[in-house]
Short mmCIF file of C-alpha atoms in Angstrom, two decimals:
data_model
loop_
_atom_site.label_atom_id
_atom_site.label_comp_id
_atom_site.label_asym_id
_atom_site.label_seq_id
_atom_site.Cartn_x
_atom_site.Cartn_y
_atom_site.Cartn_z
CA MET B 1 -29.05 -37.38 -25.85
CA LYS B 2 -32.07 -39.64 -26.04
CA ASN B 3 -29.80 -42.11 -24.01
CA LYS B 4 -29.11 -39.65 -21.30
CA LYS B 5 -32.74 -38.85 -20.86
CA TRP B 6 -33.27 -42.44 -20.61
CA ILE B 7 -30.93 -42.67 -18.04
CA CYS B 8 -32.46 -39.91 -16.17
CA LEU B 9 -36.39 -41.26 -16.34
CA ILE B 10 -34.54 -44.57 -14.95
CA ILE B 11 -32.82 -42.75 -12.37
CA LEU B 12 -36.17 -40.83 -11.53
CA PHE B 13 -38.33 -44.22 -11.32
CA VAL B 14 -35.82 -46.03 -9.00
CA LEU B 15 -35.70 -42.95 -6.45
CA VAL B 16 -39.66 -42.72 -6.99
CA GLY B 17 -39.51 -46.36 -5.89
CA ASN B 18 -37.32 -46.01 -3.21
CA ILE B 19 -39.15 -43.25 -1.31
CA ASN B 20 -42.54 -45.21 -1.81
CA ALA B 21 -40.91 -48.15 0.01
CA GLN B 22 -39.32 -46.03 2.87
CA ARG B 23 -40.64 -47.86 6.16
CA LEU B 24 -43.42 -46.34 8.02
CA TRP B 25 -42.02 -47.41 11.31
CA ASP B 26 -39.32 -49.78 12.56
CA TYR B 27 -39.70 -52.74 15.00
CA THR B 28 -37.04 -55.44 16.43
CA PRO B 29 -38.79 -58.68 16.46
CA THR B 30 -39.38 -59.97 20.17
CA THR B 31 -37.43 -62.63 22.15
CA GLN B 32 -41.44 -64.45 21.84
CA ALA B 33 -40.63 -64.39 17.97
CA TYR B 34 -37.77 -66.34 18.25
CA VAL B 35 -39.15 -68.80 20.80
CA GLY B 36 -41.96 -69.40 18.38
CA VAL B 37 -40.15 -70.72 15.63
CA GLY B 38 -37.34 -72.43 17.69
CA GLY B 39 -34.84 -70.13 16.75
CA ASP B 40 -34.60 -70.98 13.05
CA THR B 41 -34.45 -67.69 11.48
CA THR B 42 -33.08 -68.91 8.03
CA LEU B 43 -35.00 -68.06 4.61
CA TYR B 44 -36.28 -71.86 3.90
CA TYR B 45 -37.56 -72.45 7.31
CA LEU B 46 -39.84 -68.98 7.56
CA LYS B 47 -40.66 -69.05 4.29
CA ASP B 48 -41.92 -73.02 4.96
CA VAL B 49 -44.07 -71.94 7.66
CA LEU B 50 -45.82 -69.36 5.61
CA MET B 51 -46.75 -71.84 3.23
CA ARG B 52 -48.49 -73.58 5.85
CA ASP B 53 -52.34 -73.22 6.97
CA SER B 54 -52.17 -69.82 8.58
CA LEU B 55 -55.44 -70.48 11.04
CA ALA B 56 -54.12 -73.91 12.28
CA TYR B 57 -50.65 -72.16 13.22
CA ARG B 58 -51.82 -68.89 13.74
CA ILE B 59 -49.09 -68.16 16.51
CA ILE B 60 -45.94 -69.48 14.59
CA TYR B 61 -47.21 -67.91 11.39
CA THR B 62 -47.31 -64.66 12.89
CA ASP B 63 -44.08 -65.08 14.68
CA ALA B 64 -42.20 -66.25 11.07
CA ALA B 65 -44.08 -63.50 9.40
CA TYR B 66 -42.38 -60.80 11.60
CA LEU B 67 -38.68 -62.34 11.31
CA LEU B 68 -39.20 -62.66 7.72
CA ALA B 69 -39.83 -59.38 6.94
CA TYR B 70 -37.14 -58.38 9.62
CA TYR B 71 -34.29 -60.44 7.83
CA TYR B 72 -35.68 -60.73 4.19
CA GLY B 73 -38.08 -58.13 3.59
CA ASN B 74 -36.30 -56.34 0.72
CA THR B 75 -36.73 -59.52 -1.17
CA GLU B 76 -39.71 -61.18 0.33
CA LYS B 77 -42.16 -58.37 0.41
CA ASP B 78 -44.66 -59.49 -1.73
CA PHE B 79 -44.74 -62.90 -0.63
CA ILE B 80 -45.14 -61.87 2.81
CA LEU B 81 -47.76 -59.57 2.38
CA GLN B 82 -49.66 -61.97 -0.20
CA LYS B 83 -49.61 -64.84 2.91
CA LEU B 84 -50.96 -62.38 5.46
CA ARG B 85 -53.78 -60.98 3.61
CA ILE B 86 -55.97 -63.62 4.97
CA TYR B 87 -55.41 -61.72 8.28
CA ALA B 88 -57.35 -58.76 6.70
CA ASP B 89 -60.81 -60.43 6.32
CA ARG B 90 -62.67 -58.94 8.79
CA ASN B 91 -65.85 -60.88 7.84
CA SER B 92 -63.89 -64.03 8.69
CA PRO B 93 -65.19 -66.06 11.64
CA GLN B 94 -61.53 -66.54 12.06
CA PHE B 95 -60.76 -62.99 12.30
CA ARG B 96 -58.84 -61.76 15.26
CA TRP B 97 -57.79 -58.09 16.10
CA TYR B 98 -54.25 -59.41 17.01
CA ASN B 99 -53.28 -60.93 13.50
CA TYR B 100 -54.50 -57.78 11.89
CA PHE B 101 -52.58 -55.29 13.88
CA ALA B 102 -49.39 -57.84 13.09
CA TYR B 103 -50.45 -57.60 9.42
CA GLN B 104 -50.33 -53.88 9.40
CA LYS B 105 -47.31 -53.49 11.79
CA ILE B 106 -45.37 -55.63 8.86
CA ARG B 107 -47.22 -53.60 6.29
CA GLY B 108 -45.47 -50.40 7.75
CA PHE B 109 -42.20 -51.85 8.43
CA LEU B 110 -42.12 -53.11 4.71
CA GLY B 111 -42.93 -49.58 3.30
CA ASP B 112 -47.00 -50.43 2.44
CA SER B 113 -48.67 -47.18 3.04
CA GLY B 114 -52.01 -49.07 3.11
CA ALA B 115 -50.83 -49.72 6.99
CA LEU B 116 -51.63 -46.49 7.71
CA ALA B 117 -55.57 -47.07 6.64
CA GLY B 118 -55.41 -50.41 8.36
CA MET B 119 -53.93 -48.88 11.61
CA ASP B 120 -57.15 -46.40 11.35
CA THR B 121 -59.33 -49.08 11.26
CA ILE B 122 -58.25 -50.80 14.31
CA VAL B 123 -58.50 -47.43 16.11
CA LEU B 124 -61.78 -46.52 15.05
CA PHE B 125 -63.51 -49.92 15.31
CA SER B 126 -61.32 -52.50 17.56
CA GLY B 127 -62.65 -52.86 20.87
CA ASP B 128 -58.94 -53.91 22.05
CA THR B 129 -57.70 -50.60 24.12
CA GLU B 130 -54.06 -52.00 24.12
CA LYS B 131 -54.36 -52.42 20.15
CA LYS B 132 -55.78 -49.43 19.64
CA LEU B 133 -53.28 -47.47 21.36
CA ALA B 134 -50.44 -49.49 19.57
CA ALA B 135 -51.87 -48.16 16.52
CA ILE B 136 -52.15 -44.83 17.30
CA MET B 137 -48.32 -44.99 18.45
CA HIS B 138 -47.49 -46.41 14.90
CA LEU B 139 -49.51 -43.57 13.17
CA ALA B 140 -47.76 -41.06 15.24
CA ILE B 141 -44.36 -42.54 14.51
CA ALA B 142 -45.54 -42.19 10.72
CA GLY B 143 -46.31 -38.29 11.38
CA ARG B 144 -50.29 -39.02 11.97
CA PHE B 145 -51.50 -37.38 14.73
CA ASN B 146 -55.30 -37.65 14.58
CA TYR B 147 -56.09 -39.18 17.99
CA PHE B 148 -55.05 -36.75 20.69
CA GLN B 149 -58.48 -37.27 22.26
CA ILE B 150 -58.28 -41.03 22.69
CA VAL B 151 -54.61 -40.67 23.71
CA LYS B 152 -55.95 -38.12 26.62
CA ASP B 153 -58.81 -40.41 27.61
CA ALA B 154 -56.37 -43.47 28.04
CA PHE B 155 -54.00 -41.22 29.93
CA TYR B 156 -56.81 -40.13 32.54
CA ALA B 157 -58.48 -43.70 32.58
CA GLN B 158 -55.14 -45.26 33.01
CA GLU B 159 -56.06 -48.41 31.43
CA THR B 160 -52.68 -48.85 29.86
CA PRO B 161 -50.57 -46.03 31.51
CA LYS B 162 -47.10 -47.21 30.02
CA ASP B 163 -48.76 -46.79 26.37
CA GLY B 164 -50.62 -43.67 27.65
CA TYR B 165 -47.74 -41.83 28.79
CA ASN B 166 -45.25 -42.90 25.54
CA LEU B 167 -48.07 -41.77 23.29
CA LEU B 168 -48.00 -38.45 25.36
CA GLY B 169 -44.06 -38.23 24.81
CA ILE B 170 -44.26 -38.93 20.97
CA TYR B 171 -47.48 -36.45 20.62
CA GLY B 172 -45.57 -33.73 22.56
CA LYS B 173 -42.89 -33.86 19.94
CA ASN B 174 -45.44 -32.24 17.69
CA LEU B 175 -45.73 -28.23 18.20
CA GLN B 176 -49.51 -28.62 17.85
CA PHE B 177 -49.46 -30.87 21.09
CA ARG B 178 -46.22 -30.01 23.05
CA ASN B 179 -47.98 -27.83 25.75
CA GLU B 180 -50.83 -29.89 26.43
CA ALA B 181 -48.77 -33.15 26.56
CA GLY B 182 -46.04 -31.60 28.87
CA ASN B 183 -48.50 -30.20 31.37
CA LEU B 184 -50.39 -33.92 31.68
CA LEU B 185 -46.72 -35.59 32.17
CA ALA B 186 -45.47 -32.71 34.31
CA THR B 187 -48.27 -32.98 36.37
CA VAL B 188 -47.55 -36.69 37.08
CA VAL B 189 -43.86 -35.78 37.63
CA GLN B 190 -44.75 -33.35 40.10
CA GLU B 191 -47.53 -35.07 41.87
CA SER B 192 -47.56 -38.54 41.78
CA THR B 193 -46.47 -41.07 44.76
CA THR B 194 -46.31 -43.83 42.64
CA ASN B 195 -42.96 -44.86 41.58
CA SER B 196 -43.46 -46.28 38.13
CA LYS B 197 -45.45 -43.46 36.87
CA ILE B 198 -43.34 -40.83 38.10
CA TYR B 199 -40.36 -42.50 36.09
CA ARG B 200 -42.59 -43.35 33.19
CA ALA B 201 -44.08 -39.64 33.05
CA ALA B 202 -40.35 -38.12 33.55
CA LEU B 203 -38.50 -40.18 30.81
CA ASN B 204 -41.73 -39.22 28.19
CA LEU B 205 -41.79 -35.65 29.13
CA ALA B 206 -37.69 -35.43 28.67
CA GLU B 207 -38.27 -36.70 25.07
CA PHE B 208 -39.59 -33.38 24.00
CA ASP B 209 -39.02 -31.06 27.10
CA LYS B 210 -35.76 -32.24 29.15
CA PRO B 211 -35.01 -29.10 30.84
CA ARG B 212 -38.74 -29.10 32.37
CA ALA B 213 -38.79 -32.77 33.49
CA ILE B 214 -35.11 -32.08 35.19
CA GLN B 215 -36.62 -29.02 37.02
CA ILE B 216 -39.32 -30.88 38.26
CA LEU B 217 -37.52 -34.00 39.38
CA ASP B 218 -34.57 -31.87 40.79
CA GLN B 219 -37.34 -30.06 43.04
CA ARG B 220 -38.13 -33.02 44.47
CA PHE B 221 -35.23 -34.75 44.95
CA ARG B 222 -34.14 -31.40 46.92
CA THR B 223 -37.40 -31.06 49.22
CA SER B 224 -37.53 -34.87 50.02
CA SER B 225 -35.19 -37.23 52.41
CA GLY B 226 -34.27 -40.93 53.17
CA GLU B 227 -34.94 -43.35 50.39
CA ILE B 228 -37.53 -40.93 48.35
CA ARG B 229 -34.61 -38.61 48.08
CA ASP B 230 -32.43 -41.61 46.60
CA ARG B 231 -34.76 -42.47 44.42
CA PHE B 232 -35.04 -39.20 42.57
CA PHE B 233 -31.45 -39.14 42.68
CA TRP B 234 -31.62 -42.53 40.15
CA TYR B 235 -34.29 -40.78 37.98
CA LEU B 236 -32.21 -37.93 37.49
CA THR B 237 -29.05 -40.02 37.01
CA ASN B 238 -30.78 -41.82 33.60
CA ILE B 239 -32.28 -38.70 32.54
CA ASP B 240 -29.74 -35.93 33.43
CA PRO B 241 -26.45 -37.79 34.17
CA ASP B 242 -24.18 -34.85 33.73
CA GLY B 243 -25.77 -33.08 36.44
CA ARG B 244 -25.51 -35.91 39.14
CA PRO B 245 -22.02 -34.55 40.62
CA GLU B 246 -23.82 -31.35 42.02
CA ARG B 247 -26.45 -33.86 43.40
CA THR B 248 -24.27 -35.88 45.15
CA ILE B 249 -22.32 -32.77 46.73
CA PHE B 250 -25.82 -31.87 47.62
CA ALA B 251 -27.34 -35.01 49.00
CA VAL B 252 -24.29 -36.31 51.20
CA PRO B 253 -24.04 -33.96 53.59
CA LEU B 254 -27.83 -34.09 54.48
CA GLU B 255 -27.91 -37.90 54.41
CA PRO B 256 -27.66 -39.41 58.11
CA ASN B 257 -27.65 -43.10 56.66
CA GLU B 258 -24.00 -44.69 55.70
CA HIS B 259 -25.27 -46.62 53.00
CA LEU B 260 -27.53 -44.47 51.40
CA ARG B 261 -24.91 -41.57 51.68
CA ARG B 262 -22.38 -44.24 50.34
CA GLY B 263 -24.67 -44.38 47.07
CA TYR B 264 -24.57 -41.15 46.07
CA LEU B 265 -20.97 -41.29 45.68
CA PRO B 266 -19.18 -42.22 42.44
CA PRO B 267 -18.34 -46.45 42.97
CA THR B 268 -14.96 -46.44 41.10
CA PHE B 269 -12.67 -44.51 38.81
CA SER B 270 -12.92 -47.38 36.42
CA SER B 271 -16.76 -46.91 36.48
CA ILE B 272 -16.10 -42.98 34.98
CA LYS B 273 -12.91 -44.09 32.97
CA LYS B 274 -15.70 -46.62 31.24
CA GLY B 275 -17.98 -44.24 30.64
CA ILE B 276 -20.50 -45.52 32.76
CA LEU B 277 -20.54 -42.10 34.84
CA THR B 278 -20.05 -38.45 33.97
CA SER B 279 -16.58 -37.46 33.89
CA ARG B 280 -17.81 -34.32 35.36
CA TYR B 281 -16.80 -36.10 38.59
CA LEU B 282 -13.07 -35.51 37.58
CA LEU B 283 -13.47 -31.52 37.62
CA PRO B 284 -11.64 -29.60 40.65
CA PHE B 285 -14.83 -28.76 42.26
CA TYR B 286 -15.91 -32.34 42.92
CA ILE B 287 -12.52 -33.38 43.90
CA LYS B 288 -12.05 -30.57 46.23
CA PHE B 289 -15.56 -31.73 48.01
CA SER B 290 -14.18 -35.32 48.41
CA LYS B 291 -11.17 -34.15 49.89
CA ASP B 292 -13.17 -32.07 52.63
CA ALA B 293 -15.76 -34.73 53.08
CA LEU B 294 -13.11 -37.37 54.08
CA VAL B 295 -11.98 -34.71 56.83
CA THR B 296 -15.63 -34.86 58.13
CA GLU B 297 -16.64 -38.04 57.42
CA THR B 298 -17.57 -40.63 60.55
CA SER B 299 -18.47 -43.85 58.70
CA ASP B 300 -15.58 -45.99 57.58
CA LEU B 301 -17.29 -47.24 54.88
CA VAL B 302 -18.15 -44.32 53.16
CA ARG B 303 -14.45 -42.92 54.03
CA TRP B 304 -13.01 -45.74 52.34
CA TYR B 305 -14.87 -44.91 49.20
CA LEU B 306 -13.71 -41.51 49.32
CA ARG B 307 -10.49 -42.25 49.69
CA GLU B 308 -10.37 -44.84 47.04
CA PHE B 309 -11.49 -42.43 44.43
CA LEU B 310 -9.23 -39.59 45.45
CA GLU B 311 -6.24 -42.30 45.21
CA ASP B 312 -7.30 -43.69 42.07
CA PHE B 313 -8.47 -40.50 39.79
CA ILE B 314 -6.59 -38.43 37.39
CA PRO B 315 -8.21 -36.57 34.47
CA LEU B 316 -8.90 -38.03 31.25
CA PRO B 317 -7.78 -37.06 28.24
CA PRO B 318 -9.74 -34.63 26.25
CA PRO B 319 -11.77 -36.00 23.09
CA ASP B 320 -10.11 -35.85 19.82
CA ILE B 321 -12.38 -32.86 18.69
CA VAL B 322 -11.00 -30.43 21.60
CA THR B 323 -8.46 -28.21 19.98
CA THR B 324 -5.30 -27.50 21.35
CA ILE B 325 -6.24 -23.77 22.41
CA THR B 326 -9.35 -25.35 24.13
CA ILE B 327 -7.09 -27.78 26.00
CA LEU B 328 -4.72 -24.74 26.93
CA ASN B 329 -7.58 -22.69 27.87
CA THR B 330 -8.92 -25.78 30.34
CA LEU B 331 -5.60 -25.86 31.67
CA ILE B 332 -5.24 -21.99 32.80
CA SER B 333 -8.72 -22.16 34.10
CA THR B 334 -7.96 -25.31 35.91
CA LYS B 335 -4.74 -23.82 37.49
CA GLN B 336 -6.52 -20.74 38.35
CA GLN B 337 -9.37 -23.14 40.22
CA ILE B 338 -6.79 -25.03 42.28
CA ALA B 339 -4.85 -22.06 43.41
CA SER B 340 -7.93 -21.01 44.92
CA TYR B 341 -8.14 -24.05 46.77
CA GLY B 342 -4.92 -23.34 48.29
CA TRP B 343 -3.67 -26.81 46.41
CA VAL B 344 -0.34 -24.68 45.17
CA GLY B 345 1.60 -22.47 47.55
CA ASP B 346 3.81 -19.37 47.04
CA ASN B 347 2.72 -16.57 45.27
CA SER B 348 5.75 -16.19 43.22
CA PHE B 349 5.38 -20.01 42.09
CA ILE B 350 2.21 -19.39 41.33
CA ASN B 351 3.13 -16.52 39.00
CA GLU B 352 5.75 -18.49 37.18
CA LEU B 353 3.26 -20.79 36.40
CA ASP B 354 1.02 -18.02 35.16
CA ASN B 355 3.65 -16.66 32.80
CA HIS B 356 4.71 -19.94 31.25
CA LEU B 357 0.69 -20.88 30.58
CA THR B 358 0.33 -16.94 29.39
CA THR B 359 3.35 -17.31 27.09
CA ALA B 360 2.24 -20.42 25.66
CA ARG B 361 -1.25 -19.17 24.66
CA ASN B 362 -0.06 -16.13 22.96
CA LEU B 363 2.83 -18.17 21.31
CA LEU B 364 0.22 -20.71 20.26
CA LEU B 365 -2.22 -18.04 18.81
CA SER B 366 0.60 -16.70 16.71
CA GLY B 367 0.88 -20.06 15.32
CA ASP B 368 4.36 -21.40 16.78
CA SER B 369 3.34 -24.29 18.22
CA LEU B 370 6.68 -25.61 18.65
CA SER B 371 7.61 -22.69 21.05
CA CYS B 372 4.09 -23.21 22.99
CA ALA B 373 5.26 -26.67 23.42
CA LYS B 374 8.78 -25.84 25.12
CA GLN B 375 6.67 -23.62 27.49
CA ILE B 376 4.47 -26.38 28.71
CA PHE B 377 6.85 -28.44 28.89
CA THR B 378 8.62 -26.31 31.29
CA PHE B 379 5.28 -25.50 33.08
CA GLN B 380 4.97 -29.74 33.75
CA GLN B 381 8.41 -29.97 34.82
CA LYS B 382 8.50 -27.25 37.57
CA VAL B 383 5.28 -28.61 38.77
CA ASP B 384 6.31 -32.21 38.98
CA VAL B 385 9.73 -31.06 40.54
CA GLU B 386 7.89 -28.98 43.14
CA TYR B 387 5.53 -31.84 43.76
CA ARG B 388 8.16 -34.18 44.38
CA ASP B 389 9.98 -31.94 46.53
CA SER B 390 7.10 -31.08 48.47
CA LEU B 391 9.20 -32.00 51.91
CA ASP B 392 12.01 -29.95 51.20
CA GLY B 393 10.77 -26.92 53.35
CA ASP B 394 10.30 -24.23 51.25
CA THR B 395 6.91 -22.54 50.41
CA ARG B 396 7.05 -23.66 47.08
CA THR B 397 4.31 -26.63 47.32
CA ILE B 398 1.59 -28.44 45.14
CA ASN B 399 -0.21 -31.18 46.72
CA ARG B 400 -1.12 -34.47 45.30
CA GLU B 401 -4.68 -33.33 43.39
CA GLY B 402 -3.25 -30.17 42.23
CA TRP B 403 -0.25 -31.80 40.60
CA LYS B 404 -2.38 -34.47 39.02
CA PHE B 405 -4.71 -31.87 37.18
CA LEU B 406 -2.07 -29.75 36.06
CA TYR B 407 0.58 -32.58 35.12
CA TYR B 408 -2.02 -34.90 33.14
CA ASN B 409 -3.52 -31.74 31.34
CA ALA B 410 0.06 -30.70 30.47
CA LYS B 411 0.65 -33.76 29.28
CA TYR B 412 -2.12 -34.19 27.01
CA LEU B 413 -1.60 -30.99 25.62
CA LEU B 414 2.26 -31.96 24.71
CA GLU B 415 0.83 -34.75 23.05
CA ARG B 416 -1.07 -32.60 20.54
CA LEU B 417 1.54 -30.25 19.84
CA PRO B 418 5.13 -30.63 18.19
#
């Protein structure tokens, strides 16, 4: 019994030690740090650098400390912090806020809670605005939100706009500052004419209020024109990629410049297949838009992109997490949608397809997946036969786009059924 108590105490001490050693923030070494040490990140070399005189080798010393903490911090924490304490002496004639900040940043990365007081010191006493804001940012990441007024002052002064916007993005995640930070960023997104400011403010607003950022950008997108509208299109593509097809449909008919018009279109089917662009470009509503646009388009350049996309596209397989009943429901709604477009001809043919899908759904819900698969297979065969016999002269028709949607979605469902 006593042994069990000792084991529990040991485990408790280990857990407490791990909690105390948790990082206050993360960092990734810069390219400059790797260049500073000549690309040598071996333990022997980095420790050797820190064994030298830190004042004589100030830059490489700091670079080596960053990399040693990043790669070997779990085992070399005490060595690193002992070597960097020279940077904490503010009475030294060699004192620099740059080195002091590096020391606190590494301390926090290694889980030393004293870094919080060190970052407070930078905020309260440093005259270096850049380092002051960087310290506030690290404190906020660690859950300390004590300097909102300084954040606002820097934002208004625009001395370091990037850090000012980023800090508002971090402070906005705290409910206490969410509204005020959101209003400041939203004003920039709504009123600024400087591209970098609009985009940076929108990105940080989206960190804690994405719908608001999208709504403001989308309003500016729809009320502008030419290159300005194109710019907002790309801002929105990065923040709201799934909303891009609707914006393509909105912008293409309004844009007189063929090159800008072409830029709104998805470049290739492969870019969607690879996940570079949203797969919502492969839904029936966008394919219908492409078919209609191909008829009215006057630019050979734009027509080529529309035609290639229509030729190449096929519906993509659903993710593994999507259930068979969801796939079947999607197939049913897709069939209804393409029928409303007139891509399937003859009411009796449509009714036959509906009957197969309805029966398949009832069978699947009752647990009879084998009989369900038979109905889906028959459905798929009828779709395929009518598409390939489209020149037989009867009214039972299905066009190429309709065939793709029904045939491939049935195929993906059959692959999940026995």
